[in-house]
mmCIF file of C-alpha atoms in Angstrom:
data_model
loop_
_atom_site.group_PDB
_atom_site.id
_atom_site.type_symbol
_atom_site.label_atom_id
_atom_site.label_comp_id
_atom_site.label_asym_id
_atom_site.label_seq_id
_atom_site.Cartn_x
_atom_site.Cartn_y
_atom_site.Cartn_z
ATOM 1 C CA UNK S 1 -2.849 7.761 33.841
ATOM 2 C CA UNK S 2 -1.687 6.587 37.352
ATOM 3 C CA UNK S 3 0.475 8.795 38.202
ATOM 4 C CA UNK S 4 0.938 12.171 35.363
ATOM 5 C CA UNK S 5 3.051 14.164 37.327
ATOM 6 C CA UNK S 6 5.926 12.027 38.215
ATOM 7 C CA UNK S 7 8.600 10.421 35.959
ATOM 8 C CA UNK S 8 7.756 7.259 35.147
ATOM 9 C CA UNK S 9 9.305 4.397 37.709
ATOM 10 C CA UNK S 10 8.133 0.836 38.867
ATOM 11 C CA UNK S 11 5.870 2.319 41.722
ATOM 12 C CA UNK S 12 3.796 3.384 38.798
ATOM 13 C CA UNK S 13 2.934 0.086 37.375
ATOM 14 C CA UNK S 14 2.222 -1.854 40.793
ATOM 15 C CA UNK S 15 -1.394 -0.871 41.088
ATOM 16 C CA UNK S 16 -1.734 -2.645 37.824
ATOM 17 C CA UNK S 17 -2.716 -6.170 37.103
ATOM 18 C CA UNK S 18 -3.012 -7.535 33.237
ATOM 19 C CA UNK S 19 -3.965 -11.191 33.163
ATOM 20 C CA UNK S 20 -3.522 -12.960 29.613
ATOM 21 C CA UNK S 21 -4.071 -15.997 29.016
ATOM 22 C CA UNK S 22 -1.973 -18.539 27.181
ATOM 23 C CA UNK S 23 -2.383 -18.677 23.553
ATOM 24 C CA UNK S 24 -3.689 -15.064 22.819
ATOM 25 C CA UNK S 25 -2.732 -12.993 20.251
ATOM 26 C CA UNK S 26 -0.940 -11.423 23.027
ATOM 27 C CA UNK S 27 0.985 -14.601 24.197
ATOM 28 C CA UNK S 28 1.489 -16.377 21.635
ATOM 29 C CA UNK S 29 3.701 -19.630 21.717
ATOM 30 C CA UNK S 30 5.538 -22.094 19.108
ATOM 31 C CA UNK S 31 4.824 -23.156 16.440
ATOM 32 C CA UNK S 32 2.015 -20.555 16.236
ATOM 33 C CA UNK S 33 2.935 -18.104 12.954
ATOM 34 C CA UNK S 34 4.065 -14.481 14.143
ATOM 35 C CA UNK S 35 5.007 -11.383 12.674
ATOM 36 C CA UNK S 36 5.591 -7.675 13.756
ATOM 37 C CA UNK S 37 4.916 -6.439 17.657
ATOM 38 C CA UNK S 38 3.981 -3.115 17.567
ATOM 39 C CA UNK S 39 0.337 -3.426 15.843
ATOM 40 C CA UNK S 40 -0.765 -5.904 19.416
ATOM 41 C CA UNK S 41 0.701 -3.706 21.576
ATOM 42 C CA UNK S 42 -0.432 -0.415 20.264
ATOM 43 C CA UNK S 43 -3.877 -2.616 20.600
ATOM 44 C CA UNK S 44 -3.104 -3.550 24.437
ATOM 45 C CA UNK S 45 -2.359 -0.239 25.403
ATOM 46 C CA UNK S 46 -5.678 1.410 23.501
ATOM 47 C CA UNK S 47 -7.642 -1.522 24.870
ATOM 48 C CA UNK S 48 -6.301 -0.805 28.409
ATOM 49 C CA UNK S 49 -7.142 3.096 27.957
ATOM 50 C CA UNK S 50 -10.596 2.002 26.771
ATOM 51 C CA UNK S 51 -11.159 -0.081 30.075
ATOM 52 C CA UNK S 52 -10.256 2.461 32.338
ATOM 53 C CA UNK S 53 -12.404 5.506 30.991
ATOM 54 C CA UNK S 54 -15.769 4.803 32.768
ATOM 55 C CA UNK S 55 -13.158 5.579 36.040
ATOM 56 C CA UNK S 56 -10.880 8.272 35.321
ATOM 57 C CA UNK S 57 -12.237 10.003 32.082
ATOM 58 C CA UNK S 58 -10.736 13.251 32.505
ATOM 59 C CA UNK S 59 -7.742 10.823 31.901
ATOM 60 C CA UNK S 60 -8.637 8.889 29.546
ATOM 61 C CA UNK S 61 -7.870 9.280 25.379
ATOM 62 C CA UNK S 62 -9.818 7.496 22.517
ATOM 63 C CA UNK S 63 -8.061 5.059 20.103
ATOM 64 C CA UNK S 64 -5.453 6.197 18.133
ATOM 65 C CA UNK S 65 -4.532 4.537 14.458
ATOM 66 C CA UNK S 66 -2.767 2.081 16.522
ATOM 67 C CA UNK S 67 -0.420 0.521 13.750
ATOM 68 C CA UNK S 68 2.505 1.066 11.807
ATOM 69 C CA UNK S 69 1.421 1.402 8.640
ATOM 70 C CA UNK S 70 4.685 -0.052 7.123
ATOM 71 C CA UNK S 71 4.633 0.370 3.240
ATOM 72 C CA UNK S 72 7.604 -1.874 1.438
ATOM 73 C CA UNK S 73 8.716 -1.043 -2.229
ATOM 74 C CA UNK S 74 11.249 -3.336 -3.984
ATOM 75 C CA UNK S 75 12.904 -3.083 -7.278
ATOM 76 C CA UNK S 76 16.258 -2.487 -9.284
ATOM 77 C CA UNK S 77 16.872 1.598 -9.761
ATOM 78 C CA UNK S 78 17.467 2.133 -13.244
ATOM 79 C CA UNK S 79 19.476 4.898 -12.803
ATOM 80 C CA UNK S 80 22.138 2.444 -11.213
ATOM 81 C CA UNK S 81 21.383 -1.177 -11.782
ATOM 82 C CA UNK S 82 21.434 -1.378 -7.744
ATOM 83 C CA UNK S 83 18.510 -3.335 -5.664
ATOM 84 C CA UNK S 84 16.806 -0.990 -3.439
ATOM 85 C CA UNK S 85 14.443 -1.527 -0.879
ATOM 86 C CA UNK S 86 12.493 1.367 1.344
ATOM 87 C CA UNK S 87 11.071 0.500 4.836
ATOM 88 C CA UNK S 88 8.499 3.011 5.688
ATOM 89 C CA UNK S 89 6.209 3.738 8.617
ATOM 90 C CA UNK S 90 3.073 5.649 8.313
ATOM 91 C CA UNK S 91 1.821 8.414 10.299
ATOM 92 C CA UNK S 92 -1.613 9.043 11.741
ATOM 93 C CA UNK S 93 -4.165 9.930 13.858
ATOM 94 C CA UNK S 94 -4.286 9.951 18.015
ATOM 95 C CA UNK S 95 -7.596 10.561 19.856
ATOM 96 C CA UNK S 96 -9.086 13.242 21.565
ATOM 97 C CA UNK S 97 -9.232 13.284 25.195
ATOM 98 C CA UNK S 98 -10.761 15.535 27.970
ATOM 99 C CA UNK S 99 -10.495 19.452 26.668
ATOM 100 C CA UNK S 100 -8.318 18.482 23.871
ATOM 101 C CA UNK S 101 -8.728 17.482 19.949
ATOM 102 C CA UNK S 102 -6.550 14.915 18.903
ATOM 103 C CA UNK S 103 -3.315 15.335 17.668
ATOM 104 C CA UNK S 104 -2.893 15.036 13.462
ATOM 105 C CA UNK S 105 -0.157 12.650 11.850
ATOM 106 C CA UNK S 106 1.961 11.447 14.733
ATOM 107 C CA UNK S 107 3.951 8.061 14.634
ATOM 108 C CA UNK S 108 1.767 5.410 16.718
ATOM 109 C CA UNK S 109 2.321 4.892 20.193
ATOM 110 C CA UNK S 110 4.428 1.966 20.374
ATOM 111 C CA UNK S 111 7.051 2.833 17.835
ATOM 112 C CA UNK S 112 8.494 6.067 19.002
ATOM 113 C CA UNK S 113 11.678 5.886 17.270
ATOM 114 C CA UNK S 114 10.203 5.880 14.171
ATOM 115 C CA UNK S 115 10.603 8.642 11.841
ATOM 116 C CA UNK S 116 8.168 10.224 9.156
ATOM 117 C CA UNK S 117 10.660 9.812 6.331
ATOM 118 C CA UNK S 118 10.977 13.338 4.514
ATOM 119 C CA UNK S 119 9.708 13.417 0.806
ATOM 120 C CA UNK S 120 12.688 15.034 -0.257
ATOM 121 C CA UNK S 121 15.311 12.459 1.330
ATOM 122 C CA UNK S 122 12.878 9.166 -0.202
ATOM 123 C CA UNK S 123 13.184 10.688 -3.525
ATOM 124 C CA UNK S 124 16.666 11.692 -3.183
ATOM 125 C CA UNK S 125 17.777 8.101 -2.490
ATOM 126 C CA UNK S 126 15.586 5.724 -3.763
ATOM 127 C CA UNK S 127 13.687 6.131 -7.707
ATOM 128 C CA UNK S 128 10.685 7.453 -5.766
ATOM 129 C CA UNK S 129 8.683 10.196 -6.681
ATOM 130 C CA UNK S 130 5.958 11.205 -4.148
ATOM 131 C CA UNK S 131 3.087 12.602 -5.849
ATOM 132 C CA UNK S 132 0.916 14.072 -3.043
ATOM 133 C CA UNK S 133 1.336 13.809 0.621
ATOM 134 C CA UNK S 134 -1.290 15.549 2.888
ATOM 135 C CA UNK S 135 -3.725 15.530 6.097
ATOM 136 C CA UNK S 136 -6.099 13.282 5.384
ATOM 137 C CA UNK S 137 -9.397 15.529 5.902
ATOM 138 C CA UNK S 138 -12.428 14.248 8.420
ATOM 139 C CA UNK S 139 -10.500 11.199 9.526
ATOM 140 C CA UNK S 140 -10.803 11.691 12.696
ATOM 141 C CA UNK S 141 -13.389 10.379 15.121
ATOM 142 C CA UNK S 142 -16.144 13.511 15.261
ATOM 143 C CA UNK S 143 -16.886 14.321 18.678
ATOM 144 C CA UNK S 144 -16.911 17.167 20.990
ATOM 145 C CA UNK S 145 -13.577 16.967 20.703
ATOM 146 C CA UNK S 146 -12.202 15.651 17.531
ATOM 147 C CA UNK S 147 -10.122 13.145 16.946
ATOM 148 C CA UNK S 148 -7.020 13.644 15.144
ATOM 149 C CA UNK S 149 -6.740 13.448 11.580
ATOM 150 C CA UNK S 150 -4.500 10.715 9.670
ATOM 151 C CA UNK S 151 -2.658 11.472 6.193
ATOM 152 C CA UNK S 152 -2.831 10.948 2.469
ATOM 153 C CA UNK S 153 0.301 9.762 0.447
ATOM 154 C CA UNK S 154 0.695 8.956 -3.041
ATOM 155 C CA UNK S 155 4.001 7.703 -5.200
ATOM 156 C CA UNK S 156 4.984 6.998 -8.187
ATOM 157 C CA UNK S 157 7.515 4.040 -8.538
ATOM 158 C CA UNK S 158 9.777 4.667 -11.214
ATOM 159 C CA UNK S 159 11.042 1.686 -12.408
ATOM 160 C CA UNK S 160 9.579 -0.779 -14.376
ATOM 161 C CA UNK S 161 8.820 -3.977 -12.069
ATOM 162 C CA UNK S 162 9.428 -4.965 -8.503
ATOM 163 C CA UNK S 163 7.370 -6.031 -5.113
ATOM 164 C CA UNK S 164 5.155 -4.065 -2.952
ATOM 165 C CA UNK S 165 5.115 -5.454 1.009
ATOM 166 C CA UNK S 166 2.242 -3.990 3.391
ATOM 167 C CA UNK S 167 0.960 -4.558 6.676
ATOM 168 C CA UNK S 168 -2.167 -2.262 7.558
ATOM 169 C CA UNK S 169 -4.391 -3.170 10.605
ATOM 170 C CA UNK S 170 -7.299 -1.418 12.320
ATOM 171 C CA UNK S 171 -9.617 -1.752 8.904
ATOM 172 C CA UNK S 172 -12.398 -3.205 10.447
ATOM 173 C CA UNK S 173 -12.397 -1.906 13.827
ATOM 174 C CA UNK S 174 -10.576 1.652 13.770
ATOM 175 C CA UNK S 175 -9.909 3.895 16.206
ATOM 176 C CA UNK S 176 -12.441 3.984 18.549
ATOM 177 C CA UNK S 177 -14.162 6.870 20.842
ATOM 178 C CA UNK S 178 -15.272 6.883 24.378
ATOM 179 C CA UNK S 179 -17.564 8.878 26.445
ATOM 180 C CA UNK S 180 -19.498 8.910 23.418
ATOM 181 C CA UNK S 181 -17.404 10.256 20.727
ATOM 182 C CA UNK S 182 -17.448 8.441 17.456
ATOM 183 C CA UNK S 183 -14.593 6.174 15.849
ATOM 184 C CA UNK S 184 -12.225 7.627 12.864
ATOM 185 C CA UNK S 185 -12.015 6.160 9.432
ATOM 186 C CA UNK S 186 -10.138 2.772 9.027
ATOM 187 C CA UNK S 187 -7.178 2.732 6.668
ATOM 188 C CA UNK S 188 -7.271 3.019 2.693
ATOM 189 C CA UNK S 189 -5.053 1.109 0.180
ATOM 190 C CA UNK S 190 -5.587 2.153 -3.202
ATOM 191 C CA UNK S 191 -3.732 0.879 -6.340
ATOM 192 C CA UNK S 192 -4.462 2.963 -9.451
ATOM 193 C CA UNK S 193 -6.794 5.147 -7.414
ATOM 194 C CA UNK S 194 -10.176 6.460 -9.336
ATOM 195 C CA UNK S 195 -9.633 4.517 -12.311
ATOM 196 C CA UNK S 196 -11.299 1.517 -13.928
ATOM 197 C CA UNK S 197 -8.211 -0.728 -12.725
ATOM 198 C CA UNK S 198 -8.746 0.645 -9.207
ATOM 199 C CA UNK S 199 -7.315 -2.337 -6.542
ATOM 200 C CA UNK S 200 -7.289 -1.743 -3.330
ATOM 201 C CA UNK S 201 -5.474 -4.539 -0.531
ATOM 202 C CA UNK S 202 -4.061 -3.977 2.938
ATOM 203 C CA UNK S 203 -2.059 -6.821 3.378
ATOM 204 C CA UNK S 204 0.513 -8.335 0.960
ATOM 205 C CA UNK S 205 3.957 -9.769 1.301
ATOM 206 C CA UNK S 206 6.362 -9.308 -1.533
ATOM 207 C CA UNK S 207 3.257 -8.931 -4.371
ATOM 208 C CA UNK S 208 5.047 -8.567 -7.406
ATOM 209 C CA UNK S 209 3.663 -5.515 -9.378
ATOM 210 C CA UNK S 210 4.460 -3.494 -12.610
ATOM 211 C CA UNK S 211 5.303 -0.620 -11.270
ATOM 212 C CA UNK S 212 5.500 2.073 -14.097
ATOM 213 C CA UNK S 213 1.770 1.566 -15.031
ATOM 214 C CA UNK S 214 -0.055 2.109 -11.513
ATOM 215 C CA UNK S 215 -0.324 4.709 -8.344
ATOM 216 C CA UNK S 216 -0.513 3.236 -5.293
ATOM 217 C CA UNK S 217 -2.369 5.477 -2.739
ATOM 218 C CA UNK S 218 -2.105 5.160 0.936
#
């Protein structure tokens, strides 16, 4: 935004001054509980963006998902008797900016070494089966230029008991738009999806859960 068409360098940052204060959720300080980085950053930098659109809005974006998305499974694979755990970061949608629709199931901004884990290699190594795994339609913030959609996955577990760990922000307040574009839909947690057993949770941290009986949407 300050300077597009040179590599990025110090220079580019001097004409910028962020002031937090002690104590945010930002700068946080012992004994204060903390956990993973990348959800308040992803936050700064959309919050940043957000400040500076009334100036330059022809360089300006709206929100993206602005999170991770990490979905944990634990168990024992039956196959092998061997503990497995997968690690998982989900993809999603970035906002639309001047000319230009958003861009549909990219990794979030803060986490660009993070890879959208191929169906066929999960189920290949772990006892994972995923069940559905598509654009997730009309999430996106509508506009006059849209925002870009986020993603539906499903799985099937197959073993019989184990632990679920998730961390899944920007529920309440999801990705904004500016210049008067409207904000996408938040994210969606769904255990045993469209039945009478239907649970849905966005933030757990080793739940144990019986694995063979339920679908966990995301």
């Amino acid at each position: 935004m300050i300077s597009p068409h040179a590599p990025v360098n110090g220079g580019n940052f001097r004409a910028l001054t962020v002031k937090a204060p002690p104590r945010s959720i930002f700068t946080a300080e012992e004994p204060v509980a903390v956990q993973w980085y990348f959800s308040h950053l992803g936050l700064l930098i959309d919050l940043i963006i957000k400040a500076l659109a009334p100036v330059i809005p022809d360089r300006a974006a709206a929100a993206h998902y602005g999170d991770s998305m990490c979905i944990n499974f634990a168990g024992v694979d039956p196959q092998n008797g061997s503990p497995f755990l997968t690690v998982e970061a989900t993809v999603g949608g970035w906002g639309a900016f001047h000319g230009v629709d958003g861009r549909n199931a990219l990794i979030n901004n803060v986490s660009g070494d993070f890879k959208n884990l191929p169906v066929e290699v999960m189920e290949s190594k772990y006892p994972v089966t995923v069940t559905r795994y598509a654009i997730r339609p009309n999430s996106g913030g509508p506009g006059k230029f849209r925002g870009g959609n986020g993603v539906i996955r499903e799985y099937r577990i197959n073993c019989d008991d184990g632990c679920v760990y998730l961390w899944w922000e920007r529920s309440k307040n999801p990705a904004w738009g500016i210049l008067g574009g409207h904000a996408g839909k938040g994210p969606v947690v769904a255990i045993n999806p469209s039945t009478s057993r239907e649970k849905r949770v966005l933030k757990v941290n080793g739940m144990k859960w019986s694995f063979r009986s339920q679908l966990p949407r995301f």
